[in-house]
Coordinates of C-alpha atoms and ligand atoms in Angstrom, one line a residue:
Chain F
M1 CA -8.7 -10.3 -10.6
T2 CA -11.7 -9.9 -8.3
I3 CA -11.6 -9.8 -4.6
E4 CA -15.0 -10.6 -3.1
T5 CA -15.4 -9.3 0.4
T6 CA -18.0 -11.6 1.7
S7 CA -20.7 -9.9 3.6
T8 CA -21.7 -12.3 6.3
P9 CA -25.1 -12.6 7.9
T10 CA -23.5 -14.0 11.0
A11 CA -21.6 -10.8 11.6
A12 CA -24.7 -8.7 11.3
G13 CA -26.7 -11.0 13.6
G14 CA -24.1 -11.3 16.3
P15 CA -22.7 -8.0 17.2
A16 CA -21.6 -9.2 20.6
D17 CA -18.3 -10.7 19.4
Q18 CA -17.7 -7.6 17.2
G19 CA -18.7 -5.1 19.8
G20 CA -15.2 -3.9 20.5
A21 CA -14.4 -3.6 16.9
T22 CA -17.5 -1.8 15.5
S23 CA -17.6 0.7 18.3
T24 CA -14.1 1.9 17.6
T25 CA -14.0 1.8 13.8
T26 CA -15.8 5.0 13.0
A27 CA -18.5 7.3 14.0
A28 CA -19.5 7.8 10.4
S29 CA -20.8 4.3 9.9
G30 CA -23.2 4.8 12.7
A31 CA -25.6 1.8 13.0
A32 CA -24.3 -1.0 15.1
G33 CA -23.8 -4.3 13.3
V34 CA -22.7 -2.9 10.0
S35 CA -20.1 -5.4 9.0
R36 CA -16.5 -4.4 8.1
A37 CA -17.0 -5.7 4.6
D38 CA -20.1 -3.5 4.0
Q39 CA -18.3 -0.6 5.5
F40 CA -15.3 -1.3 3.2
R41 CA -17.6 -1.5 0.2
A42 CA -19.2 1.8 1.1
E43 CA -15.8 3.5 1.6
I44 CA -14.5 2.1 -1.7
A45 CA -17.6 3.4 -3.5
T46 CA -16.7 6.9 -2.3
L47 CA -13.1 6.5 -3.5
R48 CA -12.1 9.1 -6.0
I49 CA -9.8 7.6 -8.6
R50 CA -7.7 10.1 -10.4
D51 CA -6.6 9.4 -13.9
P52 CA -3.0 8.4 -14.0
R53 CA -1.7 10.7 -11.4
A54 CA 1.8 11.2 -12.6
R55 CA 0.4 12.8 -15.8
T56 CA -1.5 15.6 -14.0
E57 CA 1.6 16.3 -12.0
L58 CA 3.7 16.4 -15.2
V59 CA 1.2 18.8 -16.8
L60 CA 1.3 21.1 -13.8
L61 CA 5.1 21.0 -13.8
R62 CA 5.2 22.1 -17.4
L63 CA 2.5 24.7 -16.8
G64 CA 4.7 26.1 -14.0
A65 CA 7.7 26.2 -16.2
A66 CA 5.7 27.8 -19.0
L67 CA 4.4 30.6 -16.7
L68 CA 8.0 31.1 -15.5
V69 CA 8.9 32.0 -19.1
V70 CA 5.7 33.9 -20.0
G71 CA 5.8 36.1 -16.9
P72 CA 9.1 37.9 -17.6
L73 CA 8.2 38.1 -21.3
V74 CA 5.0 40.0 -20.4
S75 CA 7.0 42.4 -18.2
L76 CA 9.6 42.9 -21.0
I77 CA 6.8 43.7 -23.5
A78 CA 5.4 46.1 -21.0
Y79 CA 8.8 47.8 -20.8
F80 CA 8.9 48.4 -24.5
V81 CA 5.3 49.6 -24.6
S82 CA 6.2 52.2 -21.9
H83 CA 9.5 53.1 -23.6
S84 CA 7.9 53.8 -26.9
T85 CA 5.5 56.4 -25.7
T86 CA 5.4 59.7 -23.8
N87 CA 1.7 59.3 -23.0
P88 CA 1.6 58.9 -19.1
L89 CA -1.7 57.1 -19.3
Q90 CA -0.3 54.4 -21.6
Q91 CA 2.8 54.2 -19.4
R92 CA 0.6 53.5 -16.4
D93 CA -1.1 50.7 -18.3
A94 CA 2.4 49.4 -19.0
I95 CA 3.2 49.4 -15.3
V96 CA 0.1 47.4 -14.5
I97 CA 0.9 44.9 -17.2
A98 CA 4.5 44.6 -16.0
L99 CA 3.2 43.9 -12.5
I100 CA 0.9 41.2 -13.9
G101 CA 4.0 39.7 -15.5
V102 CA 5.7 39.7 -12.1
A103 CA 2.7 38.0 -10.5
V104 CA 2.5 35.4 -13.2
T105 CA 6.3 34.7 -12.7
I106 CA 5.9 34.2 -9.0
G107 CA 2.8 32.0 -9.5
G108 CA 4.6 29.9 -12.1
A109 CA 7.6 29.5 -9.8
A110 CA 5.4 28.3 -7.0
V111 CA 3.7 25.7 -9.1
F112 CA 7.0 24.6 -10.6
V113 CA 8.7 24.2 -7.3
R114 CA 5.7 22.5 -5.8
Y115 CA 5.6 19.8 -8.4
S116 CA 9.3 19.3 -9.0
M117 CA 9.9 19.2 -5.3
A118 CA 7.0 16.8 -4.7
A119 CA 8.6 14.2 -7.0
F120 CA 12.0 14.9 -5.5
L121 CA 10.9 14.8 -1.9
R122 CA 9.0 11.6 -2.4
F123 CA 12.0 9.9 -3.8
W124 CA 14.2 11.3 -1.0
L125 CA 11.7 10.0 1.6
A126 CA 11.6 6.6 0.0
R127 CA 15.4 6.5 -0.1
L128 CA 15.6 7.5 3.6
L129 CA 13.1 4.8 4.6
F130 CA 15.0 2.2 2.6
D131 CA 18.3 3.2 4.2
R132 CA 16.8 2.9 7.7
Q133 CA 15.4 -0.5 6.9
R134 CA 18.6 -2.1 5.7
P135 CA 20.8 -2.4 8.8
G136 CA 18.2 -4.5 10.8
A137 CA 16.7 -6.4 7.9
Chain D
M1 CA -1.5 -18.0 -4.2
L2 CA 1.4 -20.3 -4.9
G3 CA 4.0 -20.2 -7.6
P4 CA 7.7 -20.5 -8.4
N5 CA 10.1 -17.6 -7.9
G6 CA 9.5 -14.8 -10.4
A7 CA 6.0 -15.9 -11.2
G8 CA 4.6 -12.5 -10.4
K9 CA 3.0 -13.1 -7.1
S10 CA 4.4 -10.1 -5.3
T11 CA 3.8 -8.0 -8.4
L12 CA 0.2 -9.0 -8.4
L13 CA -0.2 -7.9 -4.7
R14 CA 1.5 -4.6 -5.5
V15 CA -1.0 -4.1 -8.4
I16 CA -3.9 -4.8 -6.1
S17 CA -2.7 -2.4 -3.5
G18 CA -2.2 0.3 -6.1
L19 CA 1.6 0.5 -5.9
H20 CA 1.9 -0.6 -9.6
Q21 CA -0.2 0.2 -12.6
P22 CA -1.2 -2.9 -14.5
S23 CA -0.5 -2.7 -18.3
A24 CA -3.6 -4.7 -18.8
G25 CA -6.6 -5.9 -16.8
E26 CA -8.3 -4.3 -13.9
V27 CA -8.6 -4.7 -10.1
L28 CA -12.1 -4.9 -8.5
L29 CA -12.5 -4.3 -4.8
G30 CA -15.9 -4.7 -3.2
G31 CA -17.4 -4.6 -6.7
R32 CA -15.7 -1.4 -7.7
R33 CA -13.0 -0.9 -10.2
T34 CA -10.0 0.4 -8.3
T35 CA -7.3 0.2 -11.0
G36 CA -5.1 3.2 -10.7
A37 CA -6.4 4.3 -7.3
D38 CA -3.9 5.9 -5.0
P39 CA -2.3 3.3 -2.7
V40 CA -2.7 5.7 0.2
D41 CA -6.4 6.1 -0.4
L42 CA -6.8 2.3 -0.6
A43 CA -4.8 1.8 2.7
R44 CA -6.9 4.4 4.5
R45 CA -10.0 2.5 3.5
G46 CA -8.7 -0.8 4.9
L47 CA -6.6 -2.5 2.3
C48 CA -3.4 -3.6 4.0
L49 CA -0.3 -5.1 2.4
I50 CA 2.4 -6.8 4.4
P51 CA 5.3 -6.9 1.9
E52 CA 7.9 -9.5 1.4
G53 CA 10.5 -9.5 4.1
R54 CA 8.8 -8.0 7.1
G55 CA 7.3 -4.6 6.6
I56 CA 8.4 -3.2 9.9
F57 CA 10.7 -0.4 10.9
P58 CA 13.7 -2.2 12.5
T59 CA 15.2 0.8 14.3
L60 CA 11.9 1.8 15.9
T61 CA 10.6 0.1 19.0
V62 CA 7.7 -2.4 18.8
R63 CA 5.5 0.2 20.4
E64 CA 6.5 2.9 17.9
N65 CA 5.9 0.4 15.1
L66 CA 2.4 -0.1 16.4
W67 CA 1.7 3.6 16.8
M68 CA 2.2 3.9 13.0
M69 CA -1.2 2.3 12.6
T70 CA -3.2 5.0 14.4
Y71 CA -4.2 6.6 11.1
R72 CA -7.7 5.1 11.1
G73 CA -8.7 7.0 14.1
V74 CA -7.7 4.3 16.7
S75 CA -5.8 5.6 19.7
R76 CA -2.3 4.6 20.6
A77 CA -3.5 2.8 23.7
Q78 CA -6.1 0.9 21.8
V79 CA -3.6 -0.1 19.2
E80 CA -1.2 -1.5 21.8
E81 CA -4.0 -3.3 23.6
R82 CA -5.3 -5.0 20.5
A83 CA -1.8 -6.1 19.4
V84 CA -1.0 -7.6 22.8
A85 CA -4.3 -9.3 23.1
R86 CA -3.6 -11.1 19.8
F87 CA 0.1 -11.7 20.4
P88 CA 0.9 -11.7 24.1
R89 CA 4.6 -12.2 23.3
L90 CA 4.8 -8.7 21.9
G91 CA 3.6 -7.4 25.3
A92 CA 6.9 -8.0 26.9
R93 CA 8.8 -6.5 24.0
L94 CA 7.1 -3.2 23.5
D95 CA 10.2 -1.1 24.2
Q96 CA 12.6 -3.3 22.3
P97 CA 13.9 -2.2 18.8
A98 CA 11.8 -4.2 16.4
G99 CA 14.9 -5.2 14.4
T100 CA 16.4 -7.0 17.4
M101 CA 13.5 -9.5 17.7
S102 CA 13.5 -12.9 16.3
G103 CA 12.2 -13.5 12.8
G104 CA 9.0 -15.0 14.0
E105 CA 8.4 -12.2 16.5
Q106 CA 9.0 -9.7 13.7
Q107 CA 6.4 -11.3 11.6
M108 CA 4.0 -11.3 14.6
L109 CA 4.6 -7.6 14.8
A110 CA 3.9 -7.2 11.1
L111 CA 0.7 -9.1 11.5
A112 CA -0.2 -7.2 14.6
R113 CA 0.3 -3.9 12.9
A114 CA -1.9 -5.0 10.1
I115 CA -4.8 -6.2 12.2
V116 CA -4.9 -3.3 14.7
S117 CA -5.9 -1.1 11.8
E118 CA -8.9 -3.4 11.2
P119 CA -8.3 -4.0 7.6
A120 CA -11.1 -5.3 5.4
V121 CA -8.6 -6.8 2.9
L122 CA -5.2 -8.2 4.0
L123 CA -2.5 -9.1 1.5
L124 CA 0.3 -11.2 2.9
D125 CA 3.5 -11.8 1.0
E126 CA 5.6 -14.8 2.1
L127 CA 5.1 -14.6 5.9
S128 CA 7.1 -17.8 6.3
M129 CA 10.4 -16.4 4.8
G130 CA 13.2 -17.7 7.0
L131 CA 11.0 -19.1 9.7
A132 CA 10.9 -22.6 11.3
P133 CA 7.9 -24.8 10.3
R134 CA 6.5 -24.7 13.8
V135 CA 6.5 -20.9 13.8
V136 CA 5.0 -20.8 10.3
A137 CA 2.1 -23.1 11.5
D138 CA 1.4 -20.8 14.4
L139 CA 1.4 -17.8 12.2
Y140 CA -1.0 -19.3 9.8
A141 CA -3.3 -20.4 12.6
T142 CA -3.5 -16.8 13.5
V143 CA -4.1 -15.8 9.9
R144 CA -7.0 -18.3 9.8
A145 CA -8.4 -16.8 13.0
I146 CA -8.2 -13.3 11.4
A147 CA -10.0 -14.6 8.3
D148 CA -12.7 -16.0 10.5
E149 CA -13.4 -12.5 11.6
H150 CA -14.5 -11.7 8.1
V151 CA -11.3 -10.2 6.8
T152 CA -10.6 -11.1 3.2
I153 CA -7.0 -12.4 3.0
I154 CA -4.8 -13.2 0.1
V155 CA -1.7 -15.1 1.0
V156 CA 1.3 -15.5 -1.2
E157 CA 3.4 -18.4 0.0
Q158 CA 6.2 -20.8 -1.1
F159 CA 5.6 -22.9 2.0
A160 CA 2.6 -24.6 0.3
A161 CA 1.8 -27.1 3.0
A162 CA 1.3 -24.6 5.8
V163 CA -1.0 -22.3 3.9
L164 CA -3.0 -24.9 2.0
E165 CA -4.1 -26.2 5.4
V166 CA -5.8 -23.0 6.3
A167 CA -6.9 -21.6 2.9
D168 CA -10.4 -21.6 1.5
T169 CA -9.2 -21.4 -2.1
A170 CA -5.9 -21.9 -3.7
A171 CA -4.4 -20.8 -7.0
V172 CA -1.1 -21.4 -8.8
L173 CA 0.6 -18.6 -10.7
V174 CA 3.3 -19.4 -13.2
D175 CA 4.8 -16.7 -15.5
G176 CA 2.1 -14.2 -14.6
R177 CA -0.8 -16.5 -15.4
F178 CA -3.0 -18.7 -13.2
V179 CA -2.4 -22.3 -14.3
A180 CA -4.6 -23.9 -11.6
S181 CA -7.1 -22.8 -9.0
G182 CA -9.6 -24.6 -6.8
R183 CA -9.9 -26.2 -3.4
P184 CA -6.6 -26.4 -1.5
A185 CA -6.8 -30.2 -1.3
D186 CA -7.0 -30.5 -5.1
I187 CA -4.3 -28.0 -5.7
A188 CA -2.0 -29.8 -3.2
G189 CA -2.3 -32.9 -5.4
Q190 CA -1.6 -31.0 -8.7
L191 CA 1.1 -28.8 -7.3
S192 CA 4.2 -30.4 -8.6
G193 CA 2.6 -30.8 -12.0
A194 CA 1.5 -27.2 -12.1
Y195 CA 4.9 -25.9 -11.1
L196 CA 6.8 -28.1 -13.5
G197 CA 4.4 -28.3 -16.4
G198 CA 3.8 -24.6 -16.9
A199 CA 7.0 -23.1 -15.7
S200 CA 9.8 -21.8 -17.9
A201 CA 13.2 -23.5 -17.7
P202 CA 14.9 -21.2 -15.1
A203 CA 12.0 -21.6 -12.7
R204 CA 12.3 -25.3 -12.8
D205 CA 15.0 -25.9 -10.3
H206 CA 13.4 -23.5 -7.8
A207 CA 10.2 -25.4 -8.1
S208 CA 11.8 -28.7 -7.5
S209 CA 13.7 -27.4 -4.5
G210 CA 10.4 -26.1 -3.2
D211 CA 8.9 -29.5 -3.5
G212 CA 11.8 -30.9 -1.6
A213 CA 11.1 -28.6 1.3
R214 CA 7.5 -29.9 1.4
Ligands
ATP301 N1 8.7 -2.9 -12.1 C1 9.1 -4.0 -12.7 N2 9.5 -3.8 -14.0 C2 9.9 -4.9 -14.7 N3 9.9 -6.2 -14.2 C3 9.5 -6.4 -13.0 C4 9.1 -5.3 -12.2 N4 8.7 -5.8 -11.0 C5 8.9 -7.1 -11.0 N5 9.4 -7.4 -12.2 C6 9.7 -8.8 -12.7 O1 8.5 -9.6 -12.7 C7 8.8 -10.9 -12.3 C8 7.9 -11.3 -11.1 O2 8.4 -10.7 -9.9 P1 7.7 -11.0 -8.5 O3 8.5 -10.2 -7.5 O4 6.2 -10.7 -8.6 O5 7.9 -12.5 -8.4 P2 7.4 -13.4 -7.2 O6 6.4 -14.4 -7.8 O7 6.9 -12.6 -6.0 O8 8.7 -14.2 -6.9 P3 9.3 -14.7 -5.4 O9 8.6 -15.9 -5.1 O10 10.7 -14.8 -5.7 O11 9.0 -13.6 -4.5 C9 10.3 -11.0 -12.0 O12 10.9 -11.5 -13.0 C10 10.7 -9.5 -11.8 O13 12.0 -9.3 -12.1
MG302 MG1 7.6 -12.3 -4.2

């Protein structure tokens, strides 16, 4: 379905009746007499449309979960590397690798919480709004 | 946009405003494909949906309801001023909880909230629900006045007579498909045929009761 916003020559020609409106809409559109429809068309043109949004969130959620698993694994491997040698240089490398593992775990946890909480909080907020609507409606 | 209960009118409005993903087809706004756009992004750019059954916050005051619309960079004072200029009745009720107003006043508030944000496209879903014919006629006179200020408006309505009087174009939706569209006068004539001819059995009694109301 197509919604045609009609750009009207009368609106452009007669800014007097629109004066209050155009002056307040936005500083960005600048020139007086730019009709609301043209402004809308311009703003829609700059709209960034993400591909199905839920999908990227799901991917990030899984990435976070994967990092949560990989991080401790890296640290564990570093432990065995350190354990199986008496060479202090190699052990220091192992310490660095273990710290990277910890960092990856923390990063993964942050991503995971962010994207699992986002979904949860949105649901919770919607629920809250709905509950507030009911008594009066 | 007219049609029997369950025709998909509200669903179509939700698809246009980005709240639903269509399984097929696409939405074009101002010449641009906006299917799958974030509803928040569309709202910020001036697409406004007034959902079925008064999209207001009943426990907040009228004033607070209006303040919600300051996101487009309009100040609170301006928002109040514009709303009261259009609906003087709201002026006396600014500090009253919105849910305690009459149905007609609540719809006025819903409309006021929509127009203070200076929408470019306004989607109205059954403004007339539960209102007296007189109030409905007044509301649609206001809707016409808003449309005359170059706002594109799509109205979904069961109360066909009231809206056909002010509409530029009319369309009948049955079972998710447009079965008729054209000038309101022509549609008014075909209305009962379009409702009854294309509708599935369960929609039939709704359609005839709708006709009775007309
Ligand atoms: N998310 C959904 N998933 C599946 N079915 C849905 C969904 N949303 C709506 N429907 C169904 O689609 C049909 C159309 O619903 P819609 O609310 O658009 O009807 P309507 O034309 O607005 O009717 P009314 O005049 O009663 O408001 C209904 O049968 C409804 O149950
Ligand atoms: Mg509906």
